[in-house]
GROMACS .gro file of C-alpha atoms in nm:
model
  502
    1UNK     CA    1  -4.397  -2.555  -0.197
    2UNK     CA    2  -4.143  -2.814  -0.183
    3UNK     CA    3  -4.290  -3.157  -0.282
    4UNK     CA    4  -4.013  -3.445  -0.181
    5UNK     CA    5  -3.992  -3.709  -0.406
    6UNK     CA    6  -3.699  -3.940  -0.260
    7UNK     CA    7  -3.416  -3.974  -0.027
    8UNK     CA    8  -3.122  -4.244  -0.075
    9UNK     CA    9  -2.784  -4.294   0.113
   10UNK     CA   10  -2.527  -4.550   0.155
   11UNK     CA   11  -2.241  -4.564   0.410
   12UNK     CA   12  -2.441  -4.376   0.612
   13UNK     CA   13  -2.450  -4.495   1.006
   14UNK     CA   14  -2.543  -4.846   1.007
   15UNK     CA   15  -2.607  -4.841   0.646
   16UNK     CA   16  -2.350  -5.012   0.402
   17UNK     CA   17  -2.197  -4.957   0.053
   18UNK     CA   18  -2.573  -5.058  -0.094
   19UNK     CA   19  -2.800  -4.755  -0.143
   20UNK     CA   20  -3.074  -4.743   0.077
   21UNK     CA   21  -3.378  -4.544  -0.101
   22UNK     CA   22  -3.692  -4.432   0.044
   23UNK     CA   23  -3.972  -4.298  -0.219
   24UNK     CA   24  -4.199  -4.032  -0.070
   25UNK     CA   25  -4.444  -3.942  -0.341
   26UNK     CA   26  -4.600  -4.280  -0.426
   27UNK     CA   27  -4.878  -4.149  -0.260
   28UNK     CA   28  -5.028  -3.841  -0.087
   29UNK     CA   29  -4.920  -3.999   0.257
   30UNK     CA   30  -4.645  -4.220   0.323
   31UNK     CA   31  -4.634  -4.412   0.619
   32UNK     CA   32  -4.265  -4.560   0.709
   33UNK     CA   33  -4.291  -4.843   0.976
   34UNK     CA   34  -4.035  -5.096   1.138
   35UNK     CA   35  -3.870  -5.245   1.417
   36UNK     CA   36  -3.637  -5.057   1.670
   37UNK     CA   37  -3.292  -4.999   1.495
   38UNK     CA   38  -3.466  -5.061   1.139
   39UNK     CA   39  -3.352  -4.703   1.018
   40UNK     CA   40  -3.651  -4.486   1.042
   41UNK     CA   41  -3.453  -4.189   1.221
   42UNK     CA   42  -3.170  -4.241   0.966
   43UNK     CA   43  -3.412  -4.156   0.717
   44UNK     CA   44  -3.480  -3.846   0.896
   45UNK     CA   45  -3.108  -3.784   0.958
   46UNK     CA   46  -2.997  -3.865   0.590
   47UNK     CA   47  -3.297  -3.585   0.466
   48UNK     CA   48  -3.128  -3.319   0.736
   49UNK     CA   49  -2.774  -3.422   0.608
   50UNK     CA   50  -2.855  -3.381   0.264
   51UNK     CA   51  -3.004  -3.055   0.283
   52UNK     CA   52  -2.828  -2.860   0.582
   53UNK     CA   53  -2.506  -3.082   0.619
   54UNK     CA   54  -2.603  -3.192   0.993
   55UNK     CA   55  -2.806  -3.476   1.099
   56UNK     CA   56  -3.137  -3.455   1.256
   57UNK     CA   57  -2.995  -3.610   1.591
   58UNK     CA   58  -2.734  -3.487   1.789
   59UNK     CA   59  -2.438  -3.705   1.611
   60UNK     CA   60  -2.115  -3.572   1.513
   61UNK     CA   61  -2.023  -3.580   1.155
   62UNK     CA   62  -1.714  -3.830   1.193
   63UNK     CA   63  -1.962  -4.072   1.316
   64UNK     CA   64  -2.205  -4.056   1.029
   65UNK     CA   65  -1.944  -4.249   0.829
   66UNK     CA   66  -2.026  -4.621   0.861
   67UNK     CA   67  -1.784  -4.767   1.083
   68UNK     CA   68  -1.692  -5.056   0.876
   69UNK     CA   69  -1.632  -4.915   0.544
   70UNK     CA   70  -1.528  -4.571   0.698
   71UNK     CA   71  -1.538  -4.395   0.344
   72UNK     CA   72  -1.775  -4.343   0.060
   73UNK     CA   73  -2.044  -4.171   0.275
   74UNK     CA   74  -2.327  -4.008   0.023
   75UNK     CA   75  -2.687  -3.871   0.052
   76UNK     CA   76  -2.927  -3.767  -0.218
   77UNK     CA   77  -3.263  -3.588  -0.191
   78UNK     CA   78  -3.478  -3.489  -0.484
   79UNK     CA   79  -3.734  -3.260  -0.474
   80UNK     CA   80  -3.954  -3.003  -0.672
   81UNK     CA   81  -4.036  -2.644  -0.587
   82UNK     CA   82  -4.304  -2.531  -0.862
   83UNK     CA   83  -4.171  -2.630  -1.184
   84UNK     CA   84  -3.795  -2.678  -1.124
   85UNK     CA   85  -3.671  -2.997  -1.002
   86UNK     CA   86  -3.384  -3.033  -0.784
   87UNK     CA   87  -3.126  -3.264  -0.653
   88UNK     CA   88  -2.901  -3.233  -0.342
   89UNK     CA   89  -2.593  -3.457  -0.298
   90UNK     CA   90  -2.398  -3.431  -0.002
   91UNK     CA   91  -2.098  -3.668   0.111
   92UNK     CA   92  -1.831  -3.743   0.315
   93UNK     CA   93  -1.484  -3.892   0.273
   94UNK     CA   94  -1.445  -3.754   0.024
   95UNK     CA   95  -1.647  -3.448   0.100
   96UNK     CA   96  -1.904  -3.359  -0.164
   97UNK     CA   97  -2.151  -3.069  -0.180
   98UNK     CA   98  -2.349  -3.033  -0.516
   99UNK     CA   99  -2.680  -2.876  -0.601
  100UNK     CA  100  -2.875  -2.970  -0.974
  101UNK     CA  101  -3.140  -2.773  -1.099
  102UNK     CA  102  -3.329  -2.945  -1.365
  103UNK     CA  103  -3.041  -3.171  -1.428
  104UNK     CA  104  -2.790  -2.894  -1.431
  105UNK     CA  105  -2.514  -2.833  -1.141
  106UNK     CA  106  -2.530  -2.483  -1.004
  107UNK     CA  107  -2.221  -2.249  -1.017
  108UNK     CA  108  -1.972  -2.387  -0.720
  109UNK     CA  109  -1.768  -2.118  -0.742
  110UNK     CA  110  -1.833  -1.993  -0.393
  111UNK     CA  111  -1.728  -2.138  -0.043
  112UNK     CA  112  -1.935  -2.431   0.075
  113UNK     CA  113  -2.101  -2.185   0.355
  114UNK     CA  114  -2.191  -1.932   0.091
  115UNK     CA  115  -2.343  -2.231  -0.152
  116UNK     CA  116  -2.519  -2.369   0.160
  117UNK     CA  117  -2.658  -2.010   0.244
  118UNK     CA  118  -2.789  -2.026  -0.143
  119UNK     CA  119  -2.973  -2.314  -0.084
  120UNK     CA  120  -3.121  -2.236   0.227
  121UNK     CA  121  -3.197  -1.858   0.123
  122UNK     CA  122  -3.274  -1.883  -0.257
  123UNK     CA  123  -3.408  -2.240  -0.296
  124UNK     CA  124  -3.545  -2.387   0.021
  125UNK     CA  125  -3.610  -2.046   0.215
  126UNK     CA  126  -3.615  -2.251   0.521
  127UNK     CA  127  -3.302  -2.284   0.787
  128UNK     CA  128  -3.244  -2.586   0.970
  129UNK     CA  129  -3.409  -2.473   1.273
  130UNK     CA  130  -3.736  -2.392   1.067
  131UNK     CA  131  -3.719  -2.707   0.880
  132UNK     CA  132  -3.729  -2.911   1.211
  133UNK     CA  133  -3.986  -2.725   1.325
  134UNK     CA  134  -4.238  -2.729   1.019
  135UNK     CA  135  -4.155  -3.012   0.816
  136UNK     CA  136  -4.017  -3.300   1.023
  137UNK     CA  137  -4.123  -3.401   1.363
  138UNK     CA  138  -3.860  -3.667   1.575
  139UNK     CA  139  -3.888  -3.724   1.926
  140UNK     CA  140  -3.516  -3.737   1.962
  141UNK     CA  141  -3.381  -3.378   1.928
  142UNK     CA  142  -3.742  -3.191   1.860
  143UNK     CA  143  -3.793  -2.865   2.052
  144UNK     CA  144  -4.106  -2.747   2.098
  145UNK     CA  145  -4.211  -2.427   1.950
  146UNK     CA  146  -4.320  -2.297   2.288
  147UNK     CA  147  -3.976  -2.400   2.454
  148UNK     CA  148  -3.776  -2.195   2.194
  149UNK     CA  149  -3.648  -1.857   2.287
  150UNK     CA  150  -3.853  -1.556   2.158
  151UNK     CA  151  -3.570  -1.485   1.881
  152UNK     CA  152  -3.582  -1.847   1.763
  153UNK     CA  153  -3.942  -1.813   1.737
  154UNK     CA  154  -3.904  -1.505   1.539
  155UNK     CA  155  -3.668  -1.672   1.279
  156UNK     CA  156  -3.918  -1.978   1.222
  157UNK     CA  157  -4.215  -1.746   1.160
  158UNK     CA  158  -4.032  -1.529   0.943
  159UNK     CA  159  -3.906  -1.836   0.762
  160UNK     CA  160  -4.257  -1.942   0.735
  161UNK     CA  161  -4.417  -1.629   0.597
  162UNK     CA  162  -4.107  -1.578   0.381
  163UNK     CA  163  -4.051  -1.239   0.525
  164UNK     CA  164  -3.673  -1.276   0.612
  165UNK     CA  165  -3.628  -1.088   0.290
  166UNK     CA  166  -3.653  -0.771   0.491
  167UNK     CA  167  -3.373  -0.888   0.763
  168UNK     CA  168  -3.181  -0.944   0.446
  169UNK     CA  169  -3.261  -0.584   0.336
  170UNK     CA  170  -3.185  -0.468   0.683
  171UNK     CA  171  -2.832  -0.615   0.679
  172UNK     CA  172  -2.802  -0.433   0.342
  173UNK     CA  173  -2.928  -0.125   0.455
  174UNK     CA  174  -2.708  -0.128   0.747
  175UNK     CA  175  -2.415  -0.158   0.519
  176UNK     CA  176  -2.561   0.146   0.320
  177UNK     CA  177  -2.577   0.324   0.655
  178UNK     CA  178  -2.208   0.254   0.745
  179UNK     CA  179  -2.117   0.379   0.397
  180UNK     CA  180  -2.316   0.696   0.433
  181UNK     CA  181  -2.137   0.767   0.767
  182UNK     CA  182  -1.804   0.710   0.608
  183UNK     CA  183  -1.873   0.944   0.315
  184UNK     CA  184  -2.013   1.175   0.553
  185UNK     CA  185  -1.685   1.165   0.762
  186UNK     CA  186  -1.472   1.173   0.449
  187UNK     CA  187  -1.678   1.476   0.296
  188UNK     CA  188  -1.618   1.630   0.647
  189UNK     CA  189  -1.257   1.574   0.673
  190UNK     CA  190  -1.215   1.681   0.277
  191UNK     CA  191  -1.389   2.004   0.408
  192UNK     CA  192  -1.148   2.080   0.665
  193UNK     CA  193  -0.856   2.006   0.457
  194UNK     CA  194  -0.971   2.232   0.178
  195UNK     CA  195  -1.054   2.502   0.434
  196UNK     CA  196  -0.694   2.463   0.566
  197UNK     CA  197  -0.587   2.505   0.207
  198UNK     CA  198  -0.801   2.816   0.134
  199UNK     CA  199  -0.634   2.986   0.457
  200UNK     CA  200  -0.299   2.894   0.332
  201UNK     CA  201  -0.340   3.026   0.001
  202UNK     CA  202  -0.473   3.345   0.108
  203UNK     CA  203  -0.180   3.421   0.341
  204UNK     CA  204   0.021   3.308   0.027
  205UNK     CA  205  -0.153   3.556  -0.195
  206UNK     CA  206  -0.114   3.826   0.128
  207UNK     CA  207   0.242   3.770   0.156
  208UNK     CA  208   0.319   3.824  -0.231
  209UNK     CA  209   0.136   4.150  -0.215
  210UNK     CA  210   0.311   4.304   0.082
  211UNK     CA  211   0.620   4.145   0.094
  212UNK     CA  212   0.733   4.104  -0.274
  213UNK     CA  213   0.869   4.455  -0.359
  214UNK     CA  214   1.096   4.456  -0.008
  215UNK     CA  215   1.227   4.124  -0.147
  216UNK     CA  216   1.308   4.236  -0.497
  217UNK     CA  217   1.477   4.570  -0.356
  218UNK     CA  218   1.670   4.372  -0.106
  219UNK     CA  219   1.807   4.121  -0.410
  220UNK     CA  220   1.898   4.442  -0.602
  221UNK     CA  221   2.106   4.585  -0.333
  222UNK     CA  222   2.286   4.247  -0.304
  223UNK     CA  223   2.365   4.303  -0.693
  224UNK     CA  224   2.492   4.651  -0.641
  225UNK     CA  225   2.734   4.531  -0.362
  226UNK     CA  226   2.842   4.246  -0.600
  227UNK     CA  227   2.880   4.485  -0.901
  228UNK     CA  228   3.085   4.692  -0.661
  229UNK     CA  229   3.321   4.430  -0.560
  230UNK     CA  230   3.368   4.315  -0.919
  231UNK     CA  231   3.460   4.690  -1.015
  232UNK     CA  232   3.723   4.685  -0.740
  233UNK     CA  233   3.836   4.336  -0.887
  234UNK     CA  234   3.908   4.474  -1.201
  235UNK     CA  235   4.096   4.765  -1.104
  236UNK     CA  236   4.296   4.531  -0.931
  237UNK     CA  237   4.375   4.302  -1.223
  238UNK     CA  238   4.438   4.598  -1.430
  239UNK     CA  239   4.712   4.718  -1.194
  240UNK     CA  240   4.849   4.333  -1.157
  241UNK     CA  241   4.851   4.313  -1.519
  242UNK     CA  242   5.046   4.640  -1.570
  243UNK     CA  243   5.289   4.534  -1.278
  244UNK     CA  244   5.338   4.205  -1.482
  245UNK     CA  245   5.406   4.392  -1.799
  246UNK     CA  246   5.683   4.597  -1.632
  247UNK     CA  247   5.858   4.285  -1.479
  248UNK     CA  248   5.843   4.099  -1.810
  249UNK     CA  249   6.036   4.399  -1.951
  250UNK     CA  250   6.274   4.416  -1.711
  251UNK     CA  251   6.390   4.028  -1.785
  252UNK     CA  252   6.397   4.037  -2.169
  253UNK     CA  253   6.746   3.901  -2.168
  254UNK     CA  254   6.683   3.604  -2.002
  255UNK     CA  255   6.740   3.390  -2.287
  256UNK     CA  256   7.053   3.575  -2.393
  257UNK     CA  257   7.202   3.493  -2.020
  258UNK     CA  258   7.135   3.119  -2.064
  259UNK     CA  259   7.297   3.121  -2.381
  260UNK     CA  260   7.603   3.313  -2.232
  261UNK     CA  261   7.625   3.071  -1.953
  262UNK     CA  262   7.644   2.751  -2.164
  263UNK     CA  263   7.906   2.940  -2.379
  264UNK     CA  264   8.100   3.013  -2.067
  265UNK     CA  265   8.060   2.657  -1.959
  266UNK     CA  266   8.198   2.538  -2.293
  267UNK     CA  267   8.502   2.735  -2.291
  268UNK     CA  268   8.567   2.660  -1.926
  269UNK     CA  269   8.572   2.279  -2.036
  270UNK     CA  270   8.807   2.352  -2.355
  271UNK     CA  271   9.051   2.554  -2.057
  272UNK     CA  272   8.996   2.230  -1.861
  273UNK     CA  273   9.112   2.041  -2.114
  274UNK     CA  274   9.415   2.244  -2.209
  275UNK     CA  275   9.521   2.228  -1.834
  276UNK     CA  276   9.512   1.889  -1.839
  277UNK     CA  277   9.720   1.847  -2.145
  278UNK     CA  278  10.002   2.091  -2.066
  279UNK     CA  279  10.004   1.902  -1.713
  280UNK     CA  280  10.059   1.578  -1.884
  281UNK     CA  281  10.356   1.725  -2.076
  282UNK     CA  282  10.503   1.879  -1.805
  283UNK     CA  283  10.498   1.525  -1.626
  284UNK     CA  284  10.647   1.365  -1.910
  285UNK     CA  285  10.940   1.569  -1.892
  286UNK     CA  286  10.981   1.571  -1.537
  287UNK     CA  287  10.940   1.177  -1.523
  288UNK     CA  288  11.149   1.085  -1.854
  289UNK     CA  289  11.519   1.144  -1.958
  290UNK     CA  290  11.499   0.890  -2.270
  291UNK     CA  291  11.222   0.962  -2.543
  292UNK     CA  292  11.026   0.639  -2.587
  293UNK     CA  293  10.925   0.762  -2.956
  294UNK     CA  294  11.241   0.819  -3.121
  295UNK     CA  295  11.460   0.632  -2.884
  296UNK     CA  296  11.695   0.905  -2.783
  297UNK     CA  297  11.795   1.067  -2.465
  298UNK     CA  298  11.620   1.425  -2.402
  299UNK     CA  299  11.857   1.710  -2.360
  300UNK     CA  300  11.840   1.858  -2.011
  301UNK     CA  301  11.833   2.224  -2.149
  302UNK     CA  302  11.552   2.120  -2.389
  303UNK     CA  303  11.378   1.936  -2.104
  304UNK     CA  304  11.389   2.260  -1.858
  305UNK     CA  305  11.244   2.492  -2.146
  306UNK     CA  306  10.968   2.256  -2.186
  307UNK     CA  307  10.884   2.216  -1.829
  308UNK     CA  308  10.898   2.608  -1.822
  309UNK     CA  309  10.712   2.636  -2.133
  310UNK     CA  310  10.437   2.426  -1.995
  311UNK     CA  311  10.420   2.571  -1.655
  312UNK     CA  312  10.385   2.924  -1.842
  313UNK     CA  313  10.098   2.805  -2.051
  314UNK     CA  314   9.919   2.632  -1.748
  315UNK     CA  315   9.926   2.997  -1.573
  316UNK     CA  316   9.828   3.150  -1.882
  317UNK     CA  317   9.507   2.905  -1.883
  318UNK     CA  318   9.458   2.938  -1.519
  319UNK     CA  319   9.440   3.348  -1.566
  320UNK     CA  320   9.206   3.302  -1.815
  321UNK     CA  321   8.977   3.069  -1.612
  322UNK     CA  322   9.011   3.330  -1.324
  323UNK     CA  323   8.856   3.566  -1.557
  324UNK     CA  324   8.608   3.320  -1.711
  325UNK     CA  325   8.478   3.251  -1.395
  326UNK     CA  326   8.412   3.604  -1.272
  327UNK     CA  327   8.193   3.586  -1.590
  328UNK     CA  328   8.009   3.345  -1.473
  329UNK     CA  329   7.939   3.465  -1.093
  330UNK     CA  330   7.799   3.749  -1.293
  331UNK     CA  331   7.561   3.570  -1.546
  332UNK     CA  332   7.457   3.356  -1.247
  333UNK     CA  333   7.372   3.642  -1.025
  334UNK     CA  334   7.159   3.782  -1.280
  335UNK     CA  335   7.003   3.460  -1.352
  336UNK     CA  336   6.916   3.464  -1.008
  337UNK     CA  337   6.803   3.807  -1.035
  338UNK     CA  338   6.573   3.733  -1.309
  339UNK     CA  339   6.430   3.403  -1.105
  340UNK     CA  340   6.330   3.649  -0.833
  341UNK     CA  341   6.136   3.854  -1.101
  342UNK     CA  342   5.979   3.541  -1.241
  343UNK     CA  343   5.876   3.444  -0.899
  344UNK     CA  344   5.733   3.813  -0.848
  345UNK     CA  345   5.553   3.781  -1.178
  346UNK     CA  346   5.371   3.445  -1.054
  347UNK     CA  347   5.272   3.582  -0.764
  348UNK     CA  348   5.069   3.861  -0.946
  349UNK     CA  349   4.946   3.613  -1.177
  350UNK     CA  350   4.801   3.404  -0.920
  351UNK     CA  351   4.662   3.709  -0.763
  352UNK     CA  352   4.496   3.792  -1.132
  353UNK     CA  353   4.353   3.416  -1.135
  354UNK     CA  354   4.231   3.464  -0.767
  355UNK     CA  355   4.048   3.797  -0.875
  356UNK     CA  356   3.926   3.643  -1.181
  357UNK     CA  357   3.767   3.346  -1.004
  358UNK     CA  358   3.598   3.596  -0.732
  359UNK     CA  359   3.451   3.801  -1.049
  360UNK     CA  360   3.329   3.466  -1.177
  361UNK     CA  361   3.136   3.332  -0.865
  362UNK     CA  362   2.982   3.720  -0.807
  363UNK     CA  363   2.860   3.717  -1.153
  364UNK     CA  364   2.716   3.359  -1.086
  365UNK     CA  365   2.555   3.507  -0.743
  366UNK     CA  366   2.442   3.769  -0.948
  367UNK     CA  367   2.270   3.542  -1.221
  368UNK     CA  368   2.121   3.362  -0.942
  369UNK     CA  369   1.977   3.689  -0.777
  370UNK     CA  370   1.861   3.794  -1.106
  371UNK     CA  371   1.705   3.468  -1.147
  372UNK     CA  372   1.522   3.519  -0.774
  373UNK     CA  373   1.429   3.861  -0.910
  374UNK     CA  374   1.255   3.697  -1.242
  375UNK     CA  375   1.075   3.449  -1.000
  376UNK     CA  376   0.954   3.745  -0.770
  377UNK     CA  377   0.844   3.917  -1.078
  378UNK     CA  378   0.666   3.637  -1.187
  379UNK     CA  379   0.456   3.592  -0.858
  380UNK     CA  380   0.393   3.900  -0.891
  381UNK     CA  381   0.247   3.885  -1.241
  382UNK     CA  382   0.065   3.544  -1.161
  383UNK     CA  383  -0.125   3.724  -0.895
  384UNK     CA  384  -0.412   3.669  -1.098
  385UNK     CA  385  -0.361   3.314  -1.173
  386UNK     CA  386  -0.326   3.270  -0.752
  387UNK     CA  387  -0.660   3.439  -0.730
  388UNK     CA  388  -0.825   3.213  -0.982
  389UNK     CA  389  -0.664   2.926  -0.810
  390UNK     CA  390  -0.812   3.098  -0.467
  391UNK     CA  391  -1.186   3.091  -0.675
  392UNK     CA  392  -1.131   2.726  -0.768
  393UNK     CA  393  -1.051   2.638  -0.402
  394UNK     CA  394  -1.404   2.784  -0.307
  395UNK     CA  395  -1.620   2.631  -0.603
  396UNK     CA  396  -1.439   2.274  -0.444
  397UNK     CA  397  -1.534   2.394  -0.109
  398UNK     CA  398  -1.915   2.459  -0.235
  399UNK     CA  399  -1.897   2.097  -0.438
  400UNK     CA  400  -1.808   1.944  -0.123
  401UNK     CA  401  -2.086   2.114   0.078
  402UNK     CA  402  -2.332   2.012  -0.142
  403UNK     CA  403  -2.222   1.646  -0.142
  404UNK     CA  404  -2.239   1.655   0.224
  405UNK     CA  405  -2.595   1.788   0.242
  406UNK     CA  406  -2.678   1.505  -0.027
  407UNK     CA  407  -2.532   1.246   0.203
  408UNK     CA  408  -2.687   1.405   0.537
  409UNK     CA  409  -3.023   1.381   0.343
  410UNK     CA  410  -2.957   0.994   0.226
  411UNK     CA  411  -2.891   0.925   0.580
  412UNK     CA  412  -3.248   1.068   0.664
  413UNK     CA  413  -3.403   0.855   0.433
  414UNK     CA  414  -3.193   0.542   0.529
  415UNK     CA  415  -3.302   0.610   0.875
  416UNK     CA  416  -3.649   0.626   0.771
  417UNK     CA  417  -3.586   0.274   0.563
  418UNK     CA  418  -3.409   0.125   0.878
  419UNK     CA  419  -3.722   0.198   1.086
  420UNK     CA  420  -3.930   0.024   0.847
  421UNK     CA  421  -3.746  -0.292   0.811
  422UNK     CA  422  -3.632  -0.318   1.183
  423UNK     CA  423  -3.819  -0.581   1.389
  424UNK     CA  424  -4.063  -0.372   1.479
  425UNK     CA  425  -4.164  -0.229   1.118
  426UNK     CA  426  -4.277  -0.409   0.831
  427UNK     CA  427  -4.218  -0.745   0.943
  428UNK     CA  428  -4.448  -0.677   1.261
  429UNK     CA  429  -4.746  -0.544   1.030
  430UNK     CA  430  -4.732  -0.831   0.812
  431UNK     CA  431  -4.695  -1.064   1.125
  432UNK     CA  432  -5.018  -0.861   1.266
  433UNK     CA  433  -5.203  -0.980   0.953
  434UNK     CA  434  -5.108  -1.375   1.012
  435UNK     CA  435  -5.162  -1.352   1.385
  436UNK     CA  436  -5.551  -1.403   1.411
  437UNK     CA  437  -5.510  -1.665   1.123
  438UNK     CA  438  -5.254  -1.855   1.331
  439UNK     CA  439  -5.462  -1.826   1.646
  440UNK     CA  440  -5.770  -1.950   1.467
  441UNK     CA  441  -5.614  -2.264   1.326
  442UNK     CA  442  -5.457  -2.334   1.671
  443UNK     CA  443  -5.759  -2.324   1.846
  444UNK     CA  444  -5.942  -2.511   1.575
  445UNK     CA  445  -5.653  -2.819   1.633
  446UNK     CA  446  -5.696  -2.781   2.009
  447UNK     CA  447  -6.047  -2.803   1.982
  448UNK     CA  448  -6.022  -3.126   1.722
  449UNK     CA  449  -5.788  -3.289   2.032
  450UNK     CA  450  -6.049  -3.200   2.276
  451UNK     CA  451  -5.826  -2.933   2.457
  452UNK     CA  452  -6.082  -2.671   2.528
  453UNK     CA  453  -5.880  -2.372   2.594
  454UNK     CA  454  -5.840  -2.018   2.429
  455UNK     CA  455  -5.513  -2.005   2.297
  456UNK     CA  456  -5.332  -1.664   2.149
  457UNK     CA  457  -5.032  -1.548   2.036
  458UNK     CA  458  -4.904  -1.189   2.027
  459UNK     CA  459  -4.692  -1.029   1.776
  460UNK     CA  460  -4.388  -1.070   1.997
  461UNK     CA  461  -4.505  -1.473   1.993
  462UNK     CA  462  -4.569  -1.456   2.381
  463UNK     CA  463  -4.868  -1.705   2.482
  464UNK     CA  464  -5.190  -1.615   2.642
  465UNK     CA  465  -5.384  -1.933   2.731
  466UNK     CA  466  -5.748  -1.889   2.887
  467UNK     CA  467  -5.987  -2.182   3.013
  468UNK     CA  468  -6.323  -2.153   3.020
  469UNK     CA  469  -6.379  -1.967   3.319
  470UNK     CA  470  -6.135  -1.733   3.171
  471UNK     CA  471  -5.850  -1.821   3.406
  472UNK     CA  472  -5.547  -1.726   3.241
  473UNK     CA  473  -5.252  -1.972   3.227
  474UNK     CA  474  -4.898  -2.038   3.066
  475UNK     CA  475  -4.765  -2.329   2.851
  476UNK     CA  476  -4.564  -2.422   3.153
  477UNK     CA  477  -4.868  -2.453   3.369
  478UNK     CA  478  -4.999  -2.772   3.187
  479UNK     CA  479  -4.933  -3.126   3.174
  480UNK     CA  480  -4.672  -3.285   2.956
  481UNK     CA  481  -4.988  -3.437   2.779
  482UNK     CA  482  -5.133  -3.115   2.730
  483UNK     CA  483  -4.825  -2.944   2.622
  484UNK     CA  484  -4.789  -3.240   2.372
  485UNK     CA  485  -5.126  -3.111   2.235
  486UNK     CA  486  -5.063  -2.727   2.212
  487UNK     CA  487  -4.716  -2.868   2.063
  488UNK     CA  488  -4.888  -3.069   1.787
  489UNK     CA  489  -5.168  -2.774   1.732
  490UNK     CA  490  -4.903  -2.558   1.664
  491UNK     CA  491  -4.709  -2.770   1.422
  492UNK     CA  492  -5.028  -2.847   1.222
  493UNK     CA  493  -5.059  -2.458   1.205
  494UNK     CA  494  -4.755  -2.395   1.061
  495UNK     CA  495  -4.797  -2.642   0.793
  496UNK     CA  496  -5.124  -2.492   0.722
  497UNK     CA  497  -4.985  -2.135   0.733
  498UNK     CA  498  -4.714  -2.286   0.489
  499UNK     CA  499  -4.948  -2.445   0.262
  500UNK     CA  500  -5.145  -2.098   0.217
  501UNK     CA  501  -4.846  -1.881   0.209
  502UNK     CA  502  -4.710  -2.093  -0.079
   0.00000   0.00000   0.00000
C-alpha cells in the first residue's frame, strides 16, 4: 500500500522560487483548506506531475513553469511502499526525472518513457487514469467511473486488483506466438529447400550412373583423334627436316663463295688503282714536253714510247678486269642461288615450328581431356560418397520435420495459454471473485448516503440498478445529485478494495 509523506514544489504555476511543502502523514487524515487561488488544486497538480509527468488539471506542460522566473520548475514527492522508501523528483527547464529507492538513485540508462513505465508498473502499480480514479478526486477534470468507456473501466479495475501482469504476460505471449509462427514458416521453407536439394542430388546421382561411361568414351575418342593428328604432324616434321638437311648440304660452299667474292673485289680495287696510275702517266706525257723533276726537255720518241707503253698496260688491265667481272658475275649468281636455297630452308623451318606448336597444343588438349576423364572416373568412384550425402540430406529433412512438429505442439500450448490470458480468461475469473465484494461495498456506501437502490456491476462493468419496486434503471436515469452519490460510493469502494488487496 502507498503511504504518502509529503509533496513539495517550486517555480510551479504561481509558486515562486521558494519551496512550498505539504506534509501528508502528520495525522491519519489531513485536511487542506484555503481561499480560492490559495493553491489547493496546485497541490494535486504537483502530486500528479511528480508521479506521471502531467498535472491533474488540463494544463500544458510549458504553462506549468512559473511565468516570472520561467525556469527551475521542480516537484518532489516522498512515499513508502511496504518497507521501501521512495522519492520521485521531476522538473522542467532544465528537464529532470529521478527515482530514488531508500536513498539510492535507480538506473537511468533507459529512455524517459521506459523509466516512467517502470515507475507505474513496478513501483506504483497504477497508471494516471487509475490514480485519478482511486487515489485523488478533484472537481476540475475528474471523470466518474460510470462515465468512462468500458476499456478504461477495465484498466482501472485491473490496476486496482493488480492483474495487469496477465496483460503483460499476454503481450509477451503474443510475441512468443509471432516468434513461433516465424519459426514454423522458417522450418517449412527450410523443408522446401531441403526437398528441392534432395531431388537435385538424386537426379545428379542418376546422371552420374547413366552418362558417366558415355562421356568417358567420347573423351577417349577425342584423345585418339588428337594422337592421330600428332602422328601425321610428326611424319611431316621428319620429312621437312630431311629436306632441310638436303638443302643445307647443297649450299656447303656458301662461306667459300663469300670469301672468293671478297678476294675478287680486292683484286678489282687494285686493278682500278693501276688503271688510274697508267692514265695519269699517259696524261703527263701527253701534256708535258719538259720534265719538271730534272728540268730537261722530254724527247719526242721517248714521249711517244711512254704513251704507247701506258696505253698497252691500260688495255692489259682492262682485259684482266673483264675476266674478273665474269668471275664476279658467276660468284654473285651462285650467291643468289644460295639465297633461294636458304629461303626454302627457312620455309621448311617455319613449317616445322608450326607443326611442333600444333603438337604442343594437341598434347595440352589431350592432357585436359585426361583430366576430365580422371574427374569422370573420380565422380564414378565417389558415387558412394554422393549416396552418403543423400542419406545425410534425408536425415536433415527428418530433423527439420521433427522441429516442425515441436513448433506445432508449442503453438497448441501457446494457443491454450493465450485463451487463458485474454480478457475472457484468468482475469475474468479473478474479477468474478471480486464483483460480489464490490457490489456489496457499493450498496453499503449508497445506503450510508440514504440512497436505497440495488446497484450491481457485471464482469464487463456494466451496471444494473433496481429500485425497491424492482424497476430497472441505468446510471444516466438519475439526477446529478444521485449520480454523485453513486460516484462517491464507487470511489470509496475502490479505496476499500485497494486496501483489502494490499
